[in-house]
Short mmCIF file of C-alpha atoms in Angstrom, two decimals:
data_model
loop_
_atom_site.label_atom_id
_atom_site.label_comp_id
_atom_site.label_asym_id
_atom_site.label_seq_id
_atom_site.Cartn_x
_atom_site.Cartn_y
_atom_site.Cartn_z
CA MET O 1 4.26 -10.57 32.84
CA LEU O 2 2.82 -8.89 29.89
CA LEU O 3 2.07 -9.98 26.10
CA HIS O 4 2.58 -8.26 23.52
CA TRP O 5 0.23 -9.13 20.74
CA HIS O 6 2.15 -8.83 16.75
CA ARG O 7 -0.19 -7.88 13.99
CA CYS O 8 1.33 -5.81 11.23
CA ASP O 9 3.99 -4.86 13.33
CA LEU O 10 6.44 -8.15 12.44
CA ARG O 11 9.54 -6.85 13.82
CA ALA O 12 11.41 -6.27 17.09
CA ALA O 13 13.17 -3.42 16.66
CA ASP O 14 11.21 -0.08 16.63
CA ASN O 15 8.06 -1.70 17.66
CA VAL O 16 6.74 0.63 20.70
CA ALA O 17 4.12 -1.79 22.31
CA LEU O 18 6.73 -4.05 22.27
CA ALA O 19 9.47 -1.78 24.03
CA GLU O 20 6.76 -0.94 26.50
CA ALA O 21 5.90 -4.42 27.79
CA ALA O 22 9.44 -5.31 27.28
CA ASP O 23 9.58 -3.19 30.75
CA ASP O 24 8.54 -6.44 32.15
CA ASP O 25 9.42 -9.95 31.15
CA VAL O 26 7.32 -10.02 27.80
CA LEU O 27 5.73 -13.35 25.81
CA PRO O 28 5.08 -12.08 21.81
CA VAL O 29 1.89 -13.46 20.12
CA PHE O 30 0.69 -14.12 16.70
CA VAL O 31 -2.75 -14.96 16.46
CA PHE O 32 -3.90 -16.33 12.68
CA ASP O 33 -7.49 -14.52 12.93
CA GLU O 34 -10.20 -16.49 10.47
CA ALA O 35 -12.38 -12.75 10.19
CA VAL O 36 -8.96 -11.45 8.80
CA LEU O 37 -7.45 -14.07 6.82
CA ALA O 38 -10.68 -14.16 4.89
CA HIS O 39 -9.90 -10.79 3.17
CA ALA O 40 -6.02 -12.33 2.78
CA SER O 41 -4.76 -13.31 -0.30
CA PRO O 42 -1.76 -16.09 -1.29
CA PRO O 43 1.01 -13.54 -2.21
CA ARG O 44 0.19 -11.58 0.84
CA VAL O 45 -0.07 -14.32 3.41
CA ALA O 46 3.22 -16.23 1.80
CA PHE O 47 5.24 -12.68 2.81
CA MET O 48 3.57 -12.84 6.29
CA LEU O 49 4.56 -16.42 7.04
CA ASP O 50 8.33 -15.81 5.40
CA ALA O 51 7.86 -12.53 8.02
CA LEU O 52 6.59 -14.38 10.62
CA ALA O 53 9.75 -17.05 10.76
CA ASN O 54 12.20 -14.19 10.71
CA LEU O 55 10.53 -12.64 13.56
CA ARG O 56 10.87 -15.91 15.48
CA GLY O 57 13.95 -16.61 14.52
CA TRP O 58 15.13 -13.46 15.57
CA TYR O 59 13.24 -14.52 19.14
CA ARG O 60 14.80 -17.86 19.45
CA GLU O 61 18.05 -16.79 18.89
CA ARG O 62 17.82 -14.77 21.98
CA GLY O 63 16.33 -17.26 24.32
CA GLY O 64 12.50 -16.86 23.76
CA ASP O 65 10.08 -17.20 21.58
CA LEU O 66 6.85 -16.60 19.54
CA ALA O 67 3.71 -17.75 20.97
CA VAL O 68 1.04 -18.58 18.21
CA GLY O 69 -2.51 -19.09 18.41
CA HIS O 70 -5.60 -19.88 15.86
CA GLY O 71 -8.87 -18.14 16.11
CA ASP O 72 -10.47 -15.06 17.40
CA PRO O 73 -8.08 -13.01 19.39
CA ALA O 74 -10.38 -12.09 22.07
CA ASP O 75 -10.19 -15.76 23.12
CA VAL O 76 -6.93 -16.82 22.12
CA LEU O 77 -5.38 -13.72 24.32
CA VAL O 78 -6.95 -14.29 27.34
CA ASP O 79 -6.22 -18.55 26.90
CA VAL O 80 -2.94 -17.32 26.64
CA ALA O 81 -2.47 -15.21 29.25
CA ALA O 82 -3.86 -17.43 31.39
CA GLU O 83 -1.68 -20.34 30.66
CA HIS O 84 1.88 -18.42 31.03
CA GLY O 85 0.18 -15.74 34.07
CA ALA O 86 0.33 -13.04 32.36
CA ASP O 87 -0.95 -9.90 33.47
CA GLY O 88 -1.80 -8.10 30.74
CA VAL O 89 -1.79 -7.24 26.65
CA ARG O 90 -0.08 -4.74 24.80
CA TRP O 91 -0.12 -4.12 21.21
CA ASN O 92 0.38 -1.26 18.14
CA HIS O 93 -2.96 0.55 16.58
CA ASP O 94 -4.40 -0.71 13.52
CA TYR O 95 -6.82 1.55 11.93
CA SER O 96 -9.45 0.27 9.27
CA GLY O 97 -13.00 -0.33 10.77
CA LEU O 98 -12.80 -4.05 10.52
CA ALA O 99 -9.71 -3.85 12.68
CA GLN O 100 -11.08 -1.14 15.35
CA ARG O 101 -14.03 -3.38 15.57
CA ARG O 102 -11.66 -6.54 16.19
CA ASP O 103 -9.93 -4.51 18.89
CA ASP O 104 -12.70 -3.03 20.78
CA ALA O 105 -13.91 -7.13 21.25
CA VAL O 106 -10.48 -7.98 22.31
CA ARG O 107 -10.59 -4.81 24.70
CA THR O 108 -13.79 -6.32 26.06
CA ALA O 109 -12.75 -9.77 26.68
CA LEU O 110 -9.58 -8.96 28.12
CA GLU O 111 -11.53 -6.61 30.82
CA GLY O 112 -13.79 -9.79 31.60
CA ALA O 113 -11.02 -11.78 32.26
CA ASP O 114 -9.63 -8.75 34.90
CA LEU O 115 -6.40 -8.18 32.52
CA ASP O 116 -4.46 -4.74 31.93
CA HIS O 117 -4.31 -3.69 28.08
CA ARG O 118 -3.00 -0.80 26.00
CA ALA O 119 -2.47 0.04 22.48
CA PHE O 120 -0.49 2.21 20.84
CA HIS O 121 0.55 4.13 17.89
CA GLY O 122 3.51 2.27 17.16
CA ASP O 123 3.14 2.46 13.17
CA LEU O 124 2.73 6.25 12.39
CA HIS O 125 4.74 9.08 13.21
CA HIS O 126 1.49 11.38 14.37
CA GLU O 127 -1.50 9.32 15.62
CA PRO O 128 -5.05 10.28 14.04
CA GLY O 129 -6.24 13.24 15.89
CA SER O 130 -2.76 14.78 15.88
CA ILE O 131 -2.70 16.79 13.03
CA THR O 132 -5.85 18.60 12.01
CA THR O 133 -6.99 22.37 10.49
CA ASN O 134 -7.79 24.82 12.87
CA ASP O 135 -10.81 24.50 13.56
CA GLY O 136 -10.18 20.81 14.88
CA ASP O 137 -11.20 18.58 11.86
CA PRO O 138 -9.08 16.11 10.15
CA TYR O 139 -7.47 17.31 6.83
CA SER O 140 -9.02 16.63 3.65
CA VAL O 141 -5.98 17.96 1.94
CA TYR O 142 -2.74 16.83 1.91
CA THR O 143 -0.68 19.62 1.15
CA TYR O 144 -1.81 21.38 4.54
CA PHE O 145 -1.57 17.82 6.35
CA TRP O 146 2.00 17.53 4.73
CA LYS O 147 3.26 21.16 5.98
CA LYS O 148 2.05 20.31 9.42
CA TRP O 149 3.79 16.69 9.49
CA ARG O 150 6.99 18.13 7.92
CA ASP O 151 7.64 20.25 10.90
CA ARG O 152 6.21 18.13 13.68
CA GLU O 153 8.88 16.48 15.62
CA LYS O 154 9.46 12.88 15.58
CA GLU O 155 10.51 10.51 17.86
CA GLY O 156 13.53 8.06 17.02
CA PRO O 157 13.57 4.01 16.75
CA TYR O 158 12.71 2.32 19.90
CA ASP O 159 15.65 -0.56 21.12
CA PRO O 160 14.19 -4.05 20.72
CA PRO O 161 13.59 -6.05 23.83
CA ALA O 162 16.61 -6.90 26.33
CA ASP O 163 17.47 -10.85 25.76
CA GLU O 164 16.28 -11.21 29.75
CA ALA O 165 13.13 -10.05 29.34
CA LEU O 166 11.65 -12.59 26.74
CA VAL O 167 9.81 -15.45 28.21
CA ASP O 168 11.21 -18.86 27.60
CA HIS O 169 8.67 -20.32 25.69
CA ALA O 170 8.19 -23.57 23.47
CA GLY O 171 6.26 -21.99 20.61
CA ASP O 172 4.33 -23.92 17.79
CA ASP O 173 5.49 -24.26 14.89
CA LEU O 174 4.05 -21.69 11.88
CA PRO O 175 1.33 -22.93 9.61
CA THR O 176 2.05 -23.31 5.76
CA LEU O 177 0.11 -21.87 3.60
CA ALA O 178 -1.89 -24.78 3.00
CA ASP O 179 -2.98 -25.08 6.43
CA LEU O 180 -4.23 -22.23 6.13
CA GLY O 181 -6.38 -23.00 3.15
CA PHE O 182 -4.24 -20.93 0.89
CA ASP O 183 -2.59 -22.24 -2.88
CA ASP O 184 1.22 -21.23 -3.23
CA PRO O 185 1.13 -17.60 -5.09
CA ASP O 186 1.46 -17.52 -8.92
CA CYS O 187 4.15 -14.53 -8.34
CA GLU O 188 7.64 -14.21 -7.13
CA VAL O 189 7.12 -12.83 -3.67
CA GLU O 190 10.23 -11.16 -1.99
CA PRO O 191 11.84 -11.88 0.79
CA ALA O 192 10.20 -10.65 4.14
CA GLY O 193 11.95 -9.98 7.60
CA ALA O 194 13.93 -7.16 9.01
CA ASP O 195 17.12 -7.91 7.55
CA ALA O 196 15.94 -7.78 4.20
CA ALA O 197 13.96 -4.49 4.63
CA ARG O 198 17.21 -2.77 6.22
CA GLU O 199 18.89 -4.14 2.99
CA ARG O 200 16.42 -2.24 1.15
CA LEU O 201 16.46 0.61 2.95
CA ALA O 202 20.21 0.89 3.19
CA ALA O 203 20.56 0.52 -0.71
CA PHE O 204 18.16 3.59 -1.11
CA CYS O 205 19.99 5.84 1.30
CA ASP O 206 23.22 5.07 -0.55
CA GLY O 207 22.61 6.78 -3.90
CA PRO O 208 18.69 6.41 -4.98
CA ILE O 209 17.16 8.99 -2.78
CA TYR O 210 19.20 11.65 -3.71
CA GLU O 211 17.53 11.26 -7.40
CA TYR O 212 14.23 10.46 -6.27
CA ALA O 213 12.31 13.60 -7.25
CA GLU O 214 13.84 13.66 -10.65
CA ARG O 215 13.54 9.68 -11.62
CA ARG O 216 11.04 8.11 -9.39
CA ASP O 217 8.20 8.29 -12.09
CA TYR O 218 10.21 6.41 -14.41
CA PRO O 219 9.13 2.63 -13.81
CA ALA O 220 12.60 0.66 -15.84
CA GLU O 221 15.04 3.20 -13.54
CA GLY O 222 14.35 1.36 -10.12
CA CYS O 223 14.90 4.57 -8.35
CA THR O 224 12.16 3.73 -5.62
CA SER O 225 12.70 2.36 -1.90
CA ARG O 226 10.91 -0.94 -2.54
CA LEU O 227 9.98 -0.91 1.28
CA SER O 228 6.30 -0.64 0.66
CA ALA O 229 5.89 -4.46 1.76
CA HIS O 230 8.46 -4.10 4.67
CA LEU O 231 6.13 -0.78 5.96
CA ARG O 232 2.61 -2.53 5.42
CA TRP O 233 3.68 -5.56 7.22
CA GLY O 234 6.00 -3.54 9.68
CA THR O 235 8.74 -6.14 9.01
CA ILE O 236 10.67 -2.18 9.82
CA GLY O 237 9.36 0.55 12.03
CA VAL O 238 8.47 3.67 10.32
CA ARG O 239 10.69 5.87 12.74
CA GLU O 240 14.05 3.80 11.69
CA VAL O 241 13.21 4.65 8.13
CA TYR O 242 12.99 8.20 8.83
CA ALA O 243 15.66 8.40 10.64
CA ALA O 244 17.69 6.85 8.05
CA THR O 245 16.40 9.56 5.35
CA GLU O 246 17.50 12.24 8.20
CA GLU O 247 21.06 10.84 8.12
CA ALA O 248 20.46 10.77 4.26
CA LEU O 249 19.72 14.58 4.28
CA SER O 250 22.27 15.68 6.21
CA GLY O 251 24.73 13.60 3.93
CA ALA O 252 23.44 15.66 1.10
CA ALA O 253 25.84 17.07 -1.59
CA ASP O 254 23.31 19.82 -2.91
CA ASP O 255 19.79 21.93 -2.87
CA GLU O 256 18.86 19.37 -5.84
CA ALA O 257 19.55 15.75 -3.31
CA ARG O 258 18.13 17.79 -0.40
CA GLU O 259 14.88 18.32 -1.79
CA SER O 260 14.75 14.82 -3.42
CA VAL O 261 15.26 13.25 0.42
CA GLU O 262 12.53 15.51 1.58
CA GLU O 263 10.47 14.50 -1.83
CA PHE O 264 10.75 10.64 -0.55
CA GLN O 265 9.66 12.05 3.33
CA SER O 266 6.48 13.17 1.84
CA GLN O 267 5.88 9.92 0.27
CA LEU O 268 6.12 8.69 3.90
CA ALA O 269 3.28 11.53 4.81
CA TRP O 270 0.83 10.51 2.18
CA ARG O 271 1.09 6.90 4.03
CA GLU O 272 -0.32 9.06 6.98
CA PHE O 273 -2.55 10.76 5.51
CA TYR O 274 -4.61 8.25 4.27
CA THR O 275 -4.05 6.22 7.22
CA HIS O 276 -5.72 8.94 8.93
CA VAL O 277 -8.52 9.56 6.39
CA LEU O 278 -9.54 5.85 6.99
CA PHE O 279 -9.88 6.31 10.36
CA PHE O 280 -12.74 8.72 10.60
CA ASN O 281 -14.05 7.82 7.79
CA PRO O 282 -13.90 3.97 8.01
CA GLY O 283 -16.86 3.92 5.28
CA VAL O 284 -14.58 4.63 2.16
CA VAL O 285 -13.34 1.37 1.98
CA THR O 286 -16.59 0.48 0.21
CA GLU O 287 -18.16 3.74 -0.51
CA ASN O 288 -17.11 7.16 -2.14
CA TYR O 289 -15.57 9.93 -0.20
CA ARG O 290 -17.36 12.43 -2.33
CA GLU O 291 -20.84 12.86 -2.30
CA TYR O 292 -22.03 11.88 -5.65
CA GLU O 293 -21.12 8.29 -5.21
CA ASN O 294 -24.84 6.66 -6.36
CA ASP O 295 -24.93 9.11 -9.29
CA ILE O 296 -21.77 7.76 -11.60
CA GLU O 297 -22.68 5.27 -14.29
CA TRP O 298 -20.04 2.95 -14.01
CA ARG O 299 -20.28 0.50 -16.90
CA ASP O 300 -20.33 -3.43 -16.05
CA ASP O 301 -18.18 -4.90 -18.75
CA ASP O 302 -16.65 -8.07 -17.95
CA ASP O 303 -14.49 -8.30 -21.02
CA ALA O 304 -13.04 -5.01 -20.63
CA LEU O 305 -12.18 -5.92 -16.99
CA ARG O 306 -10.58 -9.18 -17.48
CA ALA O 307 -8.52 -7.61 -20.40
CA TRP O 308 -7.17 -5.08 -17.94
CA LYS O 309 -6.41 -8.03 -15.46
CA ASP O 310 -4.67 -9.87 -17.77
CA GLY O 311 -2.90 -7.09 -19.45
CA GLU O 312 -4.39 -7.70 -22.45
CA THR O 313 -5.76 -4.01 -23.18
CA GLY O 314 -3.90 -2.99 -26.34
CA TYR O 315 -2.25 0.15 -24.15
CA PRO O 316 1.67 -1.26 -23.70
CA ILE O 317 2.29 0.85 -20.73
CA VAL O 318 -0.94 -0.17 -18.70
CA ASP O 319 -0.84 -4.13 -19.87
CA ALA O 320 2.92 -3.80 -18.67
CA GLY O 321 2.05 -2.54 -15.40
CA MET O 322 -0.77 -5.22 -15.07
CA ARG O 323 1.68 -7.76 -15.60
CA GLN O 324 4.30 -6.79 -13.41
CA LEU O 325 1.45 -7.14 -10.72
CA ARG O 326 0.87 -10.47 -11.54
CA GLU O 327 4.36 -11.68 -11.90
CA GLU O 328 5.54 -10.32 -8.53
CA GLY O 329 2.92 -9.26 -6.54
CA TYR O 330 4.36 -5.44 -6.89
CA LEU O 331 3.61 -2.23 -9.11
CA HIS O 332 5.67 0.71 -9.64
CA ASN O 333 3.64 3.63 -8.35
CA ARG O 334 3.74 5.64 -10.88
CA VAL O 335 1.97 2.99 -12.93
CA ARG O 336 -0.26 2.00 -10.28
CA MET O 337 -1.82 5.74 -11.06
CA ILE O 338 -1.74 5.20 -14.91
CA VAL O 339 -3.46 1.55 -14.66
CA ALA O 340 -6.39 2.85 -12.33
CA SER O 341 -7.00 5.88 -14.60
CA PHE O 342 -7.51 3.74 -17.42
CA LEU O 343 -9.60 1.59 -15.71
CA THR O 344 -11.83 4.44 -14.21
CA LYS O 345 -11.98 6.80 -17.36
CA ASP O 346 -11.02 4.81 -20.64
CA LEU O 347 -13.00 1.66 -19.41
CA LEU O 348 -15.57 3.78 -17.15
CA LEU O 349 -15.32 0.79 -14.84
CA ASP O 350 -16.15 1.05 -10.93
CA TRP O 351 -12.63 1.79 -9.09
CA ARG O 352 -13.80 -0.76 -6.35
CA GLU O 353 -13.35 -3.60 -9.07
CA GLY O 354 -9.48 -2.32 -9.38
CA TYR O 355 -9.09 -2.19 -5.64
CA ASP O 356 -10.57 -5.47 -5.10
CA TRP O 357 -7.75 -6.46 -7.54
CA PHE O 358 -5.29 -4.95 -5.96
CA ARG O 359 -6.11 -6.40 -2.68
CA GLU O 360 -5.79 -10.24 -4.15
CA ARG O 361 -2.67 -9.25 -6.12
CA LEU O 362 -0.22 -7.12 -4.34
CA VAL O 363 1.91 -8.13 -1.53
CA ASP O 364 2.36 -4.64 -0.06
CA HIS O 365 -1.90 -4.47 0.20
CA HIS O 366 -2.78 -1.35 2.26
CA THR O 367 -6.56 -0.60 3.33
CA GLY O 368 -5.51 3.26 3.13
CA ASN O 369 -2.84 3.71 1.13
CA ASP O 370 -4.69 1.72 -1.56
CA ASN O 371 -8.28 2.87 -1.14
CA GLY O 372 -6.63 6.66 -1.41
CA GLY O 373 -4.96 5.41 -4.11
CA TRP O 374 -7.83 4.46 -6.00
CA GLN O 375 -9.91 7.15 -5.03
CA TRP O 376 -7.60 9.86 -6.10
CA ALA O 377 -7.63 8.07 -9.90
CA ALA O 378 -11.42 7.46 -9.95
CA SER O 379 -11.93 11.37 -8.64
CA THR O 380 -13.87 10.52 -6.30
CA GLY O 381 -11.35 10.56 -2.73
CA THR O 382 -10.12 13.20 -0.77
CA ASP O 383 -7.70 15.72 -2.57
CA ALA O 384 -8.37 13.65 -5.49
CA GLN O 385 -7.35 14.28 -9.17
CA PRO O 386 -10.16 16.62 -10.78
CA TYR O 387 -12.52 14.49 -13.16
CA PHE O 388 -11.52 16.48 -15.78
CA ARG O 389 -7.74 15.67 -15.61
CA ILE O 390 -7.59 12.51 -17.29
CA PHE O 391 -4.54 10.05 -17.98
CA ASN O 392 -3.80 9.42 -21.55
CA PRO O 393 -1.64 5.91 -21.34
CA MET O 394 -0.15 6.46 -24.47
CA THR O 395 1.68 9.82 -23.61
CA GLN O 396 2.26 8.23 -20.27
CA GLY O 397 4.19 5.81 -21.71
CA GLU O 398 6.02 7.71 -24.11
CA ARG O 399 7.02 10.22 -21.16
CA TYR O 400 7.79 7.94 -18.28
CA ASP O 401 9.23 4.67 -20.57
CA PRO O 402 10.61 6.63 -23.60
CA ASP O 403 12.74 3.54 -24.85
CA ALA O 404 9.82 1.19 -23.90
CA GLU O 405 12.18 -0.84 -21.75
CA TYR O 406 9.47 -1.67 -18.87
CA ILE O 407 7.19 -2.21 -21.40
CA ARG O 408 9.11 -4.91 -23.45
CA ARG O 409 10.41 -6.31 -20.27
CA TYR O 410 6.77 -7.54 -19.72
CA ILE O 411 5.59 -7.81 -22.50
CA PRO O 412 7.64 -10.14 -24.60
CA GLU O 413 5.20 -9.66 -27.74
CA LEU O 414 6.91 -6.50 -27.92
CA SER O 415 10.40 -7.03 -27.68
CA ASP O 416 11.67 -6.29 -31.01
CA VAL O 417 9.22 -3.89 -31.43
CA ASP O 418 10.65 -0.31 -32.24
CA PRO O 419 9.86 2.10 -29.15
CA GLY O 420 7.99 4.51 -31.62
CA ASP O 421 5.80 1.86 -32.88
CA VAL O 422 5.28 0.69 -29.03
CA HIS O 423 4.29 4.20 -27.83
CA ALA O 424 2.00 4.98 -31.04
CA TRP O 425 0.42 1.28 -31.08
CA HIS O 426 -2.91 3.48 -30.91
CA GLU O 427 -2.52 5.01 -34.35
CA LEU O 428 -1.37 2.11 -36.30
CA GLU O 429 -3.20 0.12 -38.80
CA THR O 430 -4.18 -3.13 -38.14
CA ASP O 431 -2.05 -4.80 -40.98
CA GLU O 432 0.98 -3.23 -39.01
CA ARG O 433 0.09 -4.45 -35.72
CA GLU O 434 -0.22 -7.86 -37.13
CA THR O 435 3.10 -7.65 -38.62
CA LEU O 436 5.16 -6.19 -35.84
CA ALA O 437 3.52 -8.42 -32.75
CA PRO O 438 0.38 -10.10 -34.17
CA ALA O 439 0.18 -12.00 -30.44
CA TYR O 440 -0.65 -8.33 -29.40
CA PRO O 441 -3.76 -6.71 -29.38
CA ALA O 442 -4.94 -4.36 -30.91
CA PRO O 443 -7.07 -1.35 -28.07
CA VAL O 444 -9.95 -2.25 -26.87
CA VAL O 445 -11.37 1.02 -26.86
CA ASP O 446 -10.60 4.47 -28.04
CA HIS O 447 -8.83 6.66 -25.55
CA GLY O 448 -10.40 9.97 -27.46
CA GLU O 449 -13.86 8.38 -27.39
CA ARG O 450 -13.82 7.34 -23.74
CA ARG O 451 -12.21 10.52 -22.43
CA GLU O 452 -15.26 12.58 -23.65
CA ALA O 453 -17.73 9.75 -22.22
CA ALA O 454 -15.81 9.93 -19.03
CA LEU O 455 -16.27 13.87 -18.81
CA ALA O 456 -20.02 13.33 -19.99
CA MET O 457 -20.46 11.26 -17.16
CA PHE O 458 -18.93 12.75 -14.24
CA GLU O 459 -20.38 16.05 -15.20
CA ARG O 460 -23.90 14.03 -15.03
CA ALA O 461 -23.33 12.74 -11.99
CA ARG O 462 -22.10 16.09 -10.29
CA GLY O 463 -24.98 17.63 -12.19
CA GLU O 464 -27.60 15.00 -10.29
CA SER O 465 -25.81 15.56 -6.91
CA ASP O 466 -26.54 19.26 -7.33
CA ASP O 467 -29.60 18.79 -7.81
#
């Protein structure tokens, strides 16, 4: 009999390590690890607990159960294996530095207990080190990575374990948020579990995927998959998602629709690209990928940071995004780029402040993706936005939310303001703003002035680094 150690793979189908373990009798286990929970937040833990409840329900319907442990996985897994007479443990890889250190400690403990162990790259199509330059180095430019990723053959989804493989076990109750030391989330957390994930995938592939390339940047239109939290927590597998996109591709009506499906597939590749970057450069969680880290003169401005977090900057598209994040634990991808650019290039604040806030608020927080995205926006990361290309938040709002539908959805103070005035908010006179929306703030900075300051800041840093 084998244990399967669930981590961020909270599903039974398309689970490589679980399928391998189910060649024998298998007991699934989840460990509430204090070292991991120390980096967690109420929205993410709430989603995780819902996903675990759904997964446990799936096992119980088939005569099995999910064993639950608390503490150091190196100790818990050895104890559970001894209690049930298991011969070994299987799991899917995780790729952050913290996860790699944890897994090394688990391997050492299992070897000391004479327990077999094996880990699988079950949450990626292509494991780190399998897509490299001709010299064998990891890619630092996404375009080249994508071309190879796209052309590599991909496995199909794995079947869930057969009912008869599941060990009959009466597991302990799942803890509550309070049991784990967390308050209830102050946002609406979407339903978790494999069924919810499949419903989202089916709805997306039934239509929106064919307009994804053209419409995905418009936050009011909902032309995105909203699968990010499910992929992050593994309530659906990457092979299942990709198989659905391939089926959609085969049903595309024309070249434009096919290109749109391929654009979505390229976003799946971005996820793997940043995971590979993280695996080979675990220090990027706290350090710039580029060399001039210590020479960038980030500002210290608690008031500006608070205005950004609260959605009170006076730049409507930025504030709408930050309020969506606070209300839903989610943020549209285009708006993620806008708010990140504003923090780093307009407020001139360290990207790590934004990364930490996203980690606190996002249900779908993924170390590789979020870190890669923040360093892209800050022009400090691999394949990043050039430092001299700085988003104009007003132009971005006017281009991607022309009718101010998204903005007015999250900023009720502007609900009766004409879209033209919303997008010209930074140009209005004080008395005009006070007449139109007295409860909404004036811009906290002048974008033009801060753009010049950002260019100078980066040029100084680059020059000092070259010296």
